[in-house]
Coordinates of C-alpha atoms in Angstrom, one line a residue:
M1 CA 0.0 0.0 0.0
S2 CA 1.3 3.4 -1.0
P3 CA 1.7 6.3 1.5
F4 CA -1.1 8.9 1.8
F5 CA -0.2 12.6 1.4
P6 CA -3.0 14.6 3.0
L7 CA -1.8 18.0 1.7
R8 CA -1.7 16.7 -1.8
F9 CA -5.2 15.3 -1.3
R10 CA -6.4 18.7 0.1
Q11 CA -5.1 20.6 -2.9
Q12 CA -7.7 18.9 -5.1
F13 CA -10.6 20.8 -3.3
P14 CA -11.0 24.4 -4.4
L15 CA -13.1 25.6 -1.5
L16 CA -10.5 24.7 1.0
N17 CA -7.8 26.5 -0.8
Q18 CA -9.2 30.0 -1.2
R19 CA -9.9 32.8 1.3
E20 CA -12.9 34.5 -0.4
H21 CA -15.4 32.3 1.4
T22 CA -14.4 33.7 4.8
T23 CA -14.9 37.0 6.6
S24 CA -11.4 37.2 8.1
A25 CA -7.9 36.4 7.1
S26 CA -8.0 32.7 8.1
D27 CA -9.3 30.0 5.8
I28 CA -12.5 28.2 6.7
I29 CA -12.0 25.0 8.7
Y30 CA -14.6 22.5 7.6
F31 CA -15.4 19.9 10.2
D32 CA -18.9 18.9 9.0
N33 CA -18.0 16.1 6.6
A34 CA -20.6 13.7 7.9
A35 CA -23.3 16.1 6.6
T36 CA -21.6 16.5 3.2
T37 CA -18.0 16.5 1.9
Q38 CA -16.4 19.1 -0.2
K39 CA -16.1 18.5 -4.0
S40 CA -12.8 18.0 -5.8
Q41 CA -11.9 20.0 -8.9
Q42 CA -12.2 16.8 -11.0
V43 CA -15.8 16.5 -9.9
I44 CA -16.6 20.1 -10.6
T45 CA -14.9 20.0 -14.0
A46 CA -16.7 16.8 -15.0
Q47 CA -20.1 18.3 -14.2
Q48 CA -19.2 21.5 -16.2
H49 CA -17.9 19.5 -19.1
Y50 CA -21.2 17.7 -19.5
Y51 CA -23.1 20.9 -19.7
L52 CA -20.6 22.6 -21.9
N53 CA -20.0 19.7 -24.4
N54 CA -22.5 16.9 -24.1
N55 CA -25.8 18.3 -22.7
A56 CA -28.5 15.9 -23.8
N57 CA -30.9 13.5 -22.3
V58 CA -29.8 9.9 -21.9
H59 CA -31.1 6.6 -23.4
R60 CA -33.9 8.2 -25.4
A61 CA -32.4 9.8 -28.5
S62 CA -30.5 8.7 -31.6
H63 CA -28.2 11.7 -32.0
Q64 CA -24.6 11.8 -31.1
L65 CA -24.9 14.1 -28.1
S66 CA -27.3 11.7 -26.4
A67 CA -25.1 8.8 -27.3
K68 CA -22.1 10.4 -25.6
A69 CA -24.0 11.5 -22.5
T70 CA -25.5 8.0 -22.2
F71 CA -22.1 6.4 -22.5
D72 CA -20.6 8.6 -19.7
F73 CA -23.7 8.1 -17.6
E74 CA -23.5 4.3 -17.8
Q75 CA -19.8 4.3 -17.2
T76 CA -20.5 5.7 -13.8
R77 CA -22.9 2.9 -13.1
L78 CA -20.1 0.5 -14.0
A79 CA -17.7 2.3 -11.7
V80 CA -20.1 2.0 -8.8
Q81 CA -20.6 -1.7 -9.5
Q82 CA -16.9 -2.3 -9.4
F83 CA -16.4 0.0 -6.4
I84 CA -18.8 -1.9 -4.1
K85 CA -18.2 -5.2 -5.9
A86 CA -21.8 -5.9 -6.9
K87 CA -22.3 -9.1 -9.0
Y88 CA -24.4 -7.5 -11.8
L89 CA -24.4 -4.1 -13.4
E90 CA -28.2 -3.9 -13.2
E91 CA -28.1 -4.2 -9.4
I92 CA -27.1 -0.5 -9.3
I93 CA -30.1 1.8 -9.2
W94 CA -29.8 5.6 -9.3
T95 CA -31.8 7.6 -6.8
K96 CA -31.4 11.2 -5.5
G97 CA -29.9 10.0 -2.2
A98 CA -29.7 7.3 0.4
S99 CA -33.0 8.5 1.8
E100 CA -34.8 7.9 -1.5
S101 CA -33.1 4.5 -1.8
I102 CA -34.6 3.5 1.5
N103 CA -38.0 4.8 0.6
L104 CA -37.9 2.9 -2.7
V105 CA -37.3 -0.4 -0.9
A106 CA -39.9 0.3 1.7
Q107 CA -42.6 1.1 -0.8
S108 CA -41.6 -1.2 -3.7
L109 CA -40.9 -4.3 -1.6
G110 CA -42.3 -3.7 1.8
R111 CA -45.9 -2.9 0.9
N112 CA -46.2 -6.2 -0.9
L113 CA -44.2 -8.3 1.6
L114 CA -45.6 -7.3 5.0
K115 CA -48.9 -8.2 6.6
P116 CA -50.3 -7.3 10.1
G117 CA -48.1 -8.6 12.9
D118 CA -44.9 -8.9 10.8
E119 CA -41.9 -7.2 12.3
I120 CA -39.4 -4.7 11.1
V121 CA -36.2 -4.5 13.1
L122 CA -34.2 -1.2 13.3
S123 CA -31.5 0.0 15.7
A124 CA -31.7 2.6 18.4
S125 CA -29.0 4.8 16.7
E126 CA -30.6 5.1 13.2
H127 CA -30.9 8.3 11.2
H128 CA -34.4 9.5 10.7
A129 CA -34.1 8.4 7.0
N130 CA -33.8 4.8 8.2
I131 CA -36.7 5.1 10.7
V132 CA -39.5 7.2 9.2
P133 CA -40.0 5.2 5.9
W134 CA -40.4 2.1 8.0
Q135 CA -42.8 3.8 10.4
I136 CA -44.9 4.8 7.4
L137 CA -44.7 1.3 6.0
A138 CA -45.7 -0.2 9.4
E139 CA -48.7 2.1 9.5
Q140 CA -49.7 1.1 5.9
T141 CA -49.4 -2.7 6.5
G142 CA -50.0 -3.2 10.2
A143 CA -46.4 -4.4 10.8
V144 CA -44.6 -3.8 14.1
I145 CA -41.2 -2.1 14.6
K146 CA -38.7 -3.6 17.1
V147 CA -35.5 -1.9 18.1
L148 CA -32.0 -3.3 18.6
P149 CA -30.3 -1.6 21.6
I150 CA -26.9 -0.1 21.6
N151 CA -24.2 -0.6 24.3
E152 CA -22.3 2.0 26.3
Q153 CA -19.8 2.4 23.4
G154 CA -22.6 3.3 21.0
I155 CA -22.4 0.0 19.0
I156 CA -25.5 -2.1 18.3
N157 CA -25.7 -4.7 21.0
I158 CA -26.2 -8.1 19.5
T159 CA -26.3 -10.0 22.8
N160 CA -30.0 -10.8 22.4
L161 CA -30.0 -10.8 18.6
E162 CA -31.9 -14.0 18.3
S163 CA -34.7 -12.9 20.6
I164 CA -35.2 -9.7 18.6
I165 CA -34.7 -10.9 15.0
T166 CA -37.1 -13.9 14.9
T167 CA -39.2 -15.8 12.4
K168 CA -41.7 -12.9 12.7
T169 CA -39.0 -10.5 11.3
K170 CA -39.4 -9.7 7.7
I171 CA -37.1 -6.7 7.3
V172 CA -33.9 -5.7 9.2
A173 CA -32.5 -2.2 8.5
C174 CA -29.5 -0.6 10.2
A175 CA -26.6 1.7 9.6
H176 CA -23.1 0.4 8.8
I177 CA -21.8 3.3 10.9
S178 CA -23.9 5.7 13.0
N179 CA -24.0 9.3 11.8
V180 CA -23.8 10.4 15.4
L181 CA -21.6 7.9 17.2
G182 CA -19.1 7.0 14.5
R183 CA -19.0 3.4 15.6
I184 CA -18.8 0.5 13.1
N185 CA -21.8 -1.8 13.8
P186 CA -21.5 -5.7 13.6
I187 CA -23.5 -5.8 10.4
E188 CA -22.1 -9.1 9.2
K189 CA -23.7 -10.8 12.2
I190 CA -26.9 -8.9 11.9
I191 CA -27.1 -9.8 8.2
A192 CA -26.4 -13.4 8.9
R193 CA -29.1 -13.5 11.6
A194 CA -31.6 -11.9 9.2
R195 CA -30.8 -14.5 6.5
A196 CA -31.2 -17.3 9.0
V197 CA -34.9 -16.3 9.5
N198 CA -35.5 -15.4 5.8
A199 CA -35.7 -11.7 6.6
I200 CA -34.6 -9.0 4.1
S201 CA -31.6 -6.9 5.2
L202 CA -30.9 -3.3 4.2
I203 CA -27.7 -1.5 5.3
D204 CA -27.5 2.3 5.4
G205 CA -23.9 2.9 4.2
A206 CA -24.1 6.7 4.0
Q207 CA -21.5 7.2 6.7
A208 CA -19.4 4.1 5.9
I209 CA -18.9 4.5 2.1
A210 CA -16.2 7.2 2.4
H211 CA -14.3 5.4 5.1
L212 CA -14.4 1.7 4.5
P213 CA -14.0 -0.5 1.5
V214 CA -17.4 -2.1 0.9
N215 CA -18.0 -5.5 -0.7
V216 CA -21.7 -6.1 -0.9
Q217 CA -21.3 -9.8 -2.0
A218 CA -19.0 -10.5 1.0
L219 CA -21.4 -8.8 3.3
G220 CA -24.3 -10.8 2.0
C221 CA -26.9 -8.0 2.5
D222 CA -29.9 -7.7 0.3
F223 CA -29.7 -3.9 -0.1
Y224 CA -27.0 -1.3 0.5
V225 CA -27.6 2.4 0.1
F226 CA -25.4 5.5 0.1
S227 CA -25.2 9.1 -1.2
A228 CA -22.6 10.5 -3.6
H229 CA -22.3 13.8 -1.7
K230 CA -20.9 12.2 1.4
M231 CA -18.0 10.7 -0.7
Y232 CA -16.8 13.9 -2.4
G233 CA -19.4 13.6 -5.2
P234 CA -22.3 15.9 -6.3
T235 CA -25.5 16.4 -4.3
G236 CA -28.7 14.8 -5.6
V237 CA -27.2 11.5 -6.5
G238 CA -27.8 8.3 -4.5
V239 CA -27.2 4.6 -5.0
L240 CA -29.4 1.7 -4.2
Y241 CA -27.7 -1.7 -4.5
G242 CA -30.1 -4.6 -4.5
R243 CA -29.8 -8.3 -5.2
K244 CA -30.9 -8.9 -8.7
A245 CA -33.6 -11.5 -7.9
L246 CA -35.2 -9.2 -5.3
L247 CA -35.1 -6.2 -7.6
E248 CA -36.8 -8.2 -10.4
S249 CA -39.5 -9.3 -8.0
M250 CA -40.3 -5.7 -7.0
S251 CA -42.7 -3.3 -8.6
P252 CA -41.6 0.3 -9.2
Y253 CA -43.1 2.9 -6.8
Q254 CA -42.7 5.8 -9.2
G255 CA -44.0 6.1 -12.7
G256 CA -42.8 8.2 -15.6
G257 CA -40.5 8.1 -18.6
E258 CA -37.7 5.6 -19.1
M259 CA -39.2 3.0 -16.6
I260 CA -41.6 1.5 -19.1
K261 CA -41.5 -0.7 -22.2
S262 CA -45.0 0.0 -23.3
V263 CA -48.0 2.0 -22.2
S264 CA -51.6 1.6 -23.4
F265 CA -55.1 2.6 -22.3
N266 CA -56.3 -0.8 -23.5
K267 CA -53.8 -3.2 -21.7
P268 CA -51.5 -3.2 -18.7
T269 CA -48.3 -1.2 -18.7
I270 CA -45.2 -3.2 -19.2
F271 CA -42.3 -2.0 -17.1
N272 CA -38.7 -1.7 -18.4
D273 CA -35.9 -4.1 -17.4
L274 CA -33.5 -3.5 -14.6
P275 CA -32.1 -1.1 -13.6
F276 CA -34.4 1.3 -15.6
K277 CA -37.7 0.3 -14.2
F278 CA -36.8 2.1 -10.9
E279 CA -35.4 5.2 -12.6
A280 CA -38.5 7.2 -13.6
G281 CA -38.0 10.5 -15.3
T282 CA -34.9 12.4 -16.4
P283 CA -32.1 11.7 -13.8
N284 CA -29.5 14.0 -12.4
I285 CA -27.3 13.3 -15.5
S286 CA -24.6 15.8 -14.8
G287 CA -24.3 14.7 -11.2
I288 CA -24.1 11.0 -12.0
I289 CA -21.5 11.6 -14.7
A290 CA -19.4 13.7 -12.3
F291 CA -19.8 11.1 -9.6
K292 CA -17.4 8.9 -11.5
A293 CA -14.6 11.4 -10.8
A294 CA -15.4 11.1 -7.1
I295 CA -15.3 7.3 -7.3
T296 CA -11.9 7.5 -9.0
L297 CA -10.7 9.7 -6.2
M298 CA -11.9 7.3 -3.6
Q299 CA -10.3 4.3 -5.3
T300 CA -7.0 6.1 -5.3
A301 CA -7.3 7.1 -1.7
F302 CA -8.2 3.5 -0.6
T303 CA -5.2 2.3 -2.6
N304 CA -3.0 4.6 -0.5
D305 CA -2.9 4.4 3.3
I306 CA -5.8 6.8 3.9
H307 CA -7.3 4.8 6.7
S308 CA -4.2 5.3 8.9
Y309 CA -4.3 9.0 8.4
E310 CA -8.0 9.2 9.3
Q311 CA -7.3 7.2 12.4
Q312 CA -4.6 9.6 13.3
L313 CA -7.0 12.5 12.9
A314 CA -9.6 10.8 15.0
S315 CA -7.3 9.9 17.8
Y316 CA -5.6 13.4 17.9
C317 CA -8.9 15.2 18.0
Y318 CA -10.5 12.9 20.6
Q319 CA -7.5 13.1 22.9
A320 CA -7.4 16.9 22.6
L321 CA -11.1 17.2 23.4
A322 CA -10.7 14.8 26.4
Q323 CA -8.2 17.3 27.9
I324 CA -10.9 19.9 28.2
S325 CA -12.6 19.4 31.5
Q326 CA -16.0 20.7 30.3
V327 CA -16.2 18.2 27.4
E328 CA -18.6 15.4 27.8
F329 CA -18.6 12.6 25.2
I330 CA -22.1 11.2 24.6
V331 CA -20.9 7.5 24.6
Q332 CA -17.8 5.8 26.0
G333 CA -14.6 5.4 24.0
Q334 CA -13.0 6.8 20.9
P335 CA -15.1 6.4 17.8
D336 CA -14.0 4.1 14.9
I337 CA -13.9 6.9 12.3
A338 CA -13.1 10.6 12.6
L339 CA -16.6 11.5 13.8
I340 CA -16.8 12.7 17.5
A341 CA -20.0 13.6 19.3
F342 CA -19.8 15.6 22.5
S343 CA -21.3 18.5 24.5
I344 CA -19.8 21.2 26.7
K345 CA -21.0 21.2 30.3
D346 CA -23.1 24.3 31.2
H347 CA -23.1 25.5 27.6
H348 CA -25.8 25.1 24.9
N349 CA -24.6 23.2 21.8
H350 CA -25.9 25.9 19.4
D351 CA -24.0 28.6 21.3
I352 CA -20.8 26.7 21.0
A353 CA -21.3 26.0 17.3
S354 CA -22.3 29.6 16.6
A355 CA -19.3 30.9 18.5
L356 CA -17.0 28.5 16.6
D357 CA -18.5 29.7 13.3
S358 CA -17.4 33.2 14.1
Y359 CA -13.9 31.8 14.1
N360 CA -14.6 30.2 10.7
I361 CA -14.9 26.7 12.1
A362 CA -17.8 24.8 10.6
L363 CA -19.2 21.9 12.7
R364 CA -22.7 20.6 13.4
S365 CA -24.9 21.0 16.5
G366 CA -28.4 19.6 17.2
H367 CA -30.0 16.2 17.2
H368 CA -28.4 15.2 13.8
C369 CA -31.6 13.6 12.5
A370 CA -31.4 11.1 15.3
M371 CA -34.1 12.1 17.8
P372 CA -34.8 8.6 19.1
L373 CA -31.0 8.3 20.0
M374 CA -31.1 11.6 21.7
E375 CA -34.1 10.5 23.7
L376 CA -32.4 7.3 24.7
L377 CA -29.3 9.2 25.8
A378 CA -31.4 11.7 27.7
I379 CA -29.9 14.7 25.9
N380 CA -31.4 17.5 23.8
G381 CA -28.6 17.3 21.2
C382 CA -24.8 17.5 20.9
L383 CA -21.9 18.8 18.9
R384 CA -20.4 16.8 16.2
V385 CA -16.9 17.1 14.7
S386 CA -16.6 15.0 11.6
L387 CA -13.2 15.0 9.8
A388 CA -12.0 14.1 6.3
P389 CA -8.6 13.3 4.9
Y390 CA -8.2 16.8 3.7
N391 CA -8.3 18.1 7.3
T392 CA -5.0 18.6 9.2
L393 CA -3.6 18.3 12.7
A394 CA -3.0 22.1 12.6
E395 CA -6.7 22.7 12.0
I396 CA -7.5 20.5 15.0
D397 CA -5.1 22.6 17.1
Y398 CA -6.8 25.8 16.1
F399 CA -10.2 24.4 16.8
I400 CA -9.1 23.3 20.3
R401 CA -7.6 26.7 21.0
C402 CA -10.8 28.5 20.0
L403 CA -13.0 26.0 21.9
K404 CA -11.0 26.6 25.0
E405 CA -11.3 30.3 24.6
I406 CA -15.0 30.1 24.1
V407 CA -15.6 27.9 27.1
T408 CA -13.5 30.0 29.4
T409 CA -14.9 33.4 28.4
Q410 CA -18.6 32.5 28.2
T411 CA -20.6 32.1 31.3
D412 CA -24.3 31.3 31.8
A413 CA -25.4 32.9 35.0
H414 CA -29.1 32.3 35.6
I415 CA -30.8 35.5 36.5
E416 CA -34.6 35.5 37.0
I417 CA -36.6 38.7 36.9
N418 CA -39.7 40.1 38.4
T419 CA -42.2 40.1 35.6
E420 CA -44.3 42.9 37.1
I421 CA -45.0 45.4 34.2
K422 CA -42.9 48.5 34.4
T423 CA -43.9 51.9 33.0
K424 CA -43.2 52.7 29.4
E425 CA -40.4 55.1 30.4
T426 CA -38.5 52.8 32.8
E427 CA -39.0 49.3 31.2
L428 CA -36.0 49.4 28.9
K429 CA -33.7 50.6 31.6
E430 CA -34.8 48.4 34.4
N431 CA -35.1 45.2 32.3
G432 CA -31.7 45.7 30.8
L433 CA -33.1 46.0 27.2
E434 CA -31.5 48.2 24.6
S435 CA -33.3 50.3 22.0
I436 CA -33.3 49.1 18.4
D437 CA -31.5 52.4 17.5
N438 CA -28.6 51.5 19.8
I439 CA -28.5 48.0 18.4
L440 CA -28.5 49.3 14.8
K441 CA -25.6 51.6 15.6
K442 CA -23.5 48.8 17.1
F443 CA -24.3 46.5 14.2
S444 CA -23.3 49.1 11.7
K445 CA -19.8 49.2 13.2
S446 CA -19.4 45.4 12.9
K447 CA -17.2 44.1 10.2
G448 CA -18.1 40.6 9.2
W449 CA -19.9 37.8 10.9
D450 CA -17.4 37.3 13.7
S451 CA -18.0 40.8 15.1
L452 CA -21.8 40.5 14.5
H453 CA -21.8 37.3 16.4
R454 CA -20.0 38.8 19.4
E455 CA -22.6 41.6 19.5
I456 CA -25.4 39.1 19.5
M457 CA -23.8 37.1 22.3
L458 CA -23.3 40.2 24.3
L459 CA -27.0 41.1 23.9
G460 CA -27.9 37.6 25.0
K461 CA -26.0 38.1 28.3
K462 CA -28.1 41.2 29.0
L463 CA -31.4 39.6 28.5
P464 CA -33.1 38.9 31.9
R465 CA -34.0 35.2 32.4
L466 CA -37.7 34.2 32.8
P467 CA -38.7 32.4 36.0
S468 CA -38.7 28.7 35.5
S469 CA -42.5 28.7 36.1
Q470 CA -43.0 30.8 33.0
R471 CA -40.9 28.5 30.7
N472 CA -43.6 26.1 29.9
E473 CA -45.6 24.6 27.0
Q474 CA -47.9 27.6 26.8
S475 CA -45.1 30.1 26.3
L476 CA -42.9 27.9 24.1
I477 CA -42.2 29.3 20.7
A478 CA -42.9 26.7 18.0
G479 CA -40.5 26.5 15.1
C480 CA -37.4 27.8 17.0
E481 CA -34.2 25.7 16.6
S482 CA -33.6 25.8 20.3
L483 CA -36.1 26.0 23.2
A484 CA -37.4 29.5 23.5
W485 CA -40.3 31.0 25.4
L486 CA -42.2 34.3 25.2
T487 CA -44.8 35.9 27.5
V488 CA -46.7 39.1 27.1
E489 CA -48.7 41.6 29.1
Q490 CA -50.5 44.7 28.1
D491 CA -50.7 47.9 30.1
R492 CA -53.7 50.3 30.4
Q493 CA -52.5 52.4 27.5
G494 CA -52.6 49.4 25.2
H495 CA -48.8 48.9 24.9
F496 CA -47.5 45.4 24.9
H497 CA -44.5 44.3 27.1
F498 CA -42.7 41.1 26.1
F499 CA -40.5 38.9 28.2
A500 CA -38.5 36.1 26.6
D501 CA -35.9 33.4 27.3
S502 CA -34.0 30.6 25.6
D503 CA -31.7 27.8 26.6
A504 CA -29.2 29.1 24.0
K505 CA -27.3 32.3 24.4
V506 CA -27.4 33.1 20.7
I507 CA -31.2 32.8 20.7
R508 CA -31.3 35.1 23.7
G509 CA -29.3 37.6 21.8
L510 CA -31.7 37.4 18.9
L511 CA -34.7 37.7 21.3
M512 CA -33.1 40.8 22.7
I513 CA -33.2 42.3 19.2
V514 CA -36.8 41.3 18.6
L515 CA -37.9 42.7 21.9
A516 CA -36.2 45.9 21.2
I517 CA -38.2 46.2 18.0
F518 CA -41.6 45.3 19.4
N519 CA -41.7 46.3 23.1
N520 CA -43.9 49.2 24.1
K521 CA -45.9 49.2 20.9
T522 CA -49.7 48.9 20.4
T523 CA -51.3 46.3 18.2
A524 CA -51.5 48.7 15.3
E525 CA -47.8 49.7 15.6
I526 CA -46.7 46.0 15.8
Q527 CA -48.6 45.1 12.7
Q528 CA -47.0 48.0 10.8
V529 CA -43.5 47.0 11.6
N530 CA -41.6 45.9 8.4
I531 CA -39.5 43.3 10.1
N532 CA -37.7 42.2 6.9
N533 CA -36.4 45.8 6.3
I534 CA -35.0 45.9 9.9
F535 CA -33.4 42.5 9.6
D536 CA -31.8 43.5 6.3
E537 CA -30.5 46.6 7.9
L538 CA -29.0 44.6 10.7
G539 CA -27.6 42.0 8.3
L540 CA -29.0 39.1 10.2
L541 CA -30.7 36.7 7.9
H542 CA -27.8 36.7 5.5
H543 CA -25.5 35.3 8.2
L544 CA -27.8 33.0 10.1
S545 CA -28.3 29.4 9.1
P546 CA -31.7 28.7 7.4
S547 CA -33.0 26.9 10.6
R548 CA -31.9 29.7 12.9
G549 CA -33.3 32.3 10.5
N550 CA -36.6 30.4 10.5
G551 CA -36.5 30.4 14.3
L552 CA -36.1 34.2 14.3
L553 CA -39.1 34.6 12.0
A554 CA -41.0 32.2 14.3
I555 CA -40.4 34.5 17.2
V556 CA -41.8 37.4 15.2
A557 CA -44.8 35.3 14.2
K558 CA -45.5 34.4 17.9
I559 CA -45.4 38.1 18.8
K560 CA -47.9 39.0 16.1
Q561 CA -50.1 36.1 17.0
L562 CA -50.2 37.2 20.7
T563 CA -51.1 40.8 19.8
E564 CA -53.7 40.3 17.1

């Protein structure tokens, strides 16, 4: 095996080698690879080349442009077959992602296979994409879902495998590697047990495909699914591998062009052969063609000693985090890939992620589309650092320095206030609120997101906390990314006085801004506020993530609802 050169690998990714994407002198540090990986220049060039030189639909025309596009399109299918060592080319089905691949199996196979009382077995650490389609299927068919537990290390516990996967089990679906825990599950034993009871096995390989060589024939699974965008390929491209005999027995769950041989109003429609009967409509041609460049990149990386370097990154980052006393890992032990989930004691996950973003460090916070796992672990969410071979030890050092600085400088003192309504003249002063004019002046002096973020966090520290008795279901703001509450009272002059709180400092800062806009106004005045103009002037929505921006708008909607 040849040595792996991480800097040479990194140089192939344009976004990581230019400064124009950041608001300061430092390059962006991208630690959110479990969500999506960056794209190499070869992938970008391949996609552009299709549109510039061969733009035509595939399979359906007799002209040379279509022939060239079709050839390149099918070459990628061949590359995927060889990459995962499928037996037949027609076992590779194109979808728009792993999620659609799972839905395809659930609807095309599951609806015809299951009857009331049959069982579907999942694991406790599954992504929502490998839970919700089966819940829908169970509701449609009367089947029952059973759950494989995980152990303290976050690995699927197979101690009682035979009592959970039984003769009643018809489908077993689990992840090769959890998108939160980063642990390799014992899927060979789970697949073998499913086969022993004649159950269908589906493996979600979305997190494994970029880290482990996959041989679907050796695994013996019936289905294996993954997405191109998590292995340096384009978004909107997914793969469903399925055993040929099973795929031939299944009916398509989507109708359209390409997936038929003949259609008539006078006789039944005849579906196309594999793989086309599951590929209705015009596919993501440019993405699939460009995906071949990503596969070539992966094949080269696997030929080199990429795994050792990833293990070095994982160990280095895990050990550095372990030295921070406030860090709490959500399961025991170092993960199997460079994907580490943790929280910071006495700090909200979104606050830490937002603060790190101001240092140009991109990582993920939240429930990571794994709410049942969060419920099992009795946590509201966590932070996730997910590294790729283009990341470096120097980036980890910078991340750790910034994290230590954030943890030591931010405090979360809990201050409750008397919610007795103050006079219009004294409320802002006594409640520690600032006027919107003062906030606008401060924001106008900010240069870039890092300084804006600091101003928001400072505002959040000034917002008085609501008494715990008022942080309840009635005051909860629906649609906010973090928990947030809002109460309101109206004085004799018809002015509204709002009190708000959140479990996240960054949301408290945003609440402070919203309260400054709406406090001490009448119903008519509140309805006349052009909130979008104010947010544009503040430069807020441009910098906030879509979910946080939607949360900000949900706060405004709650205020308008309460004052109608």
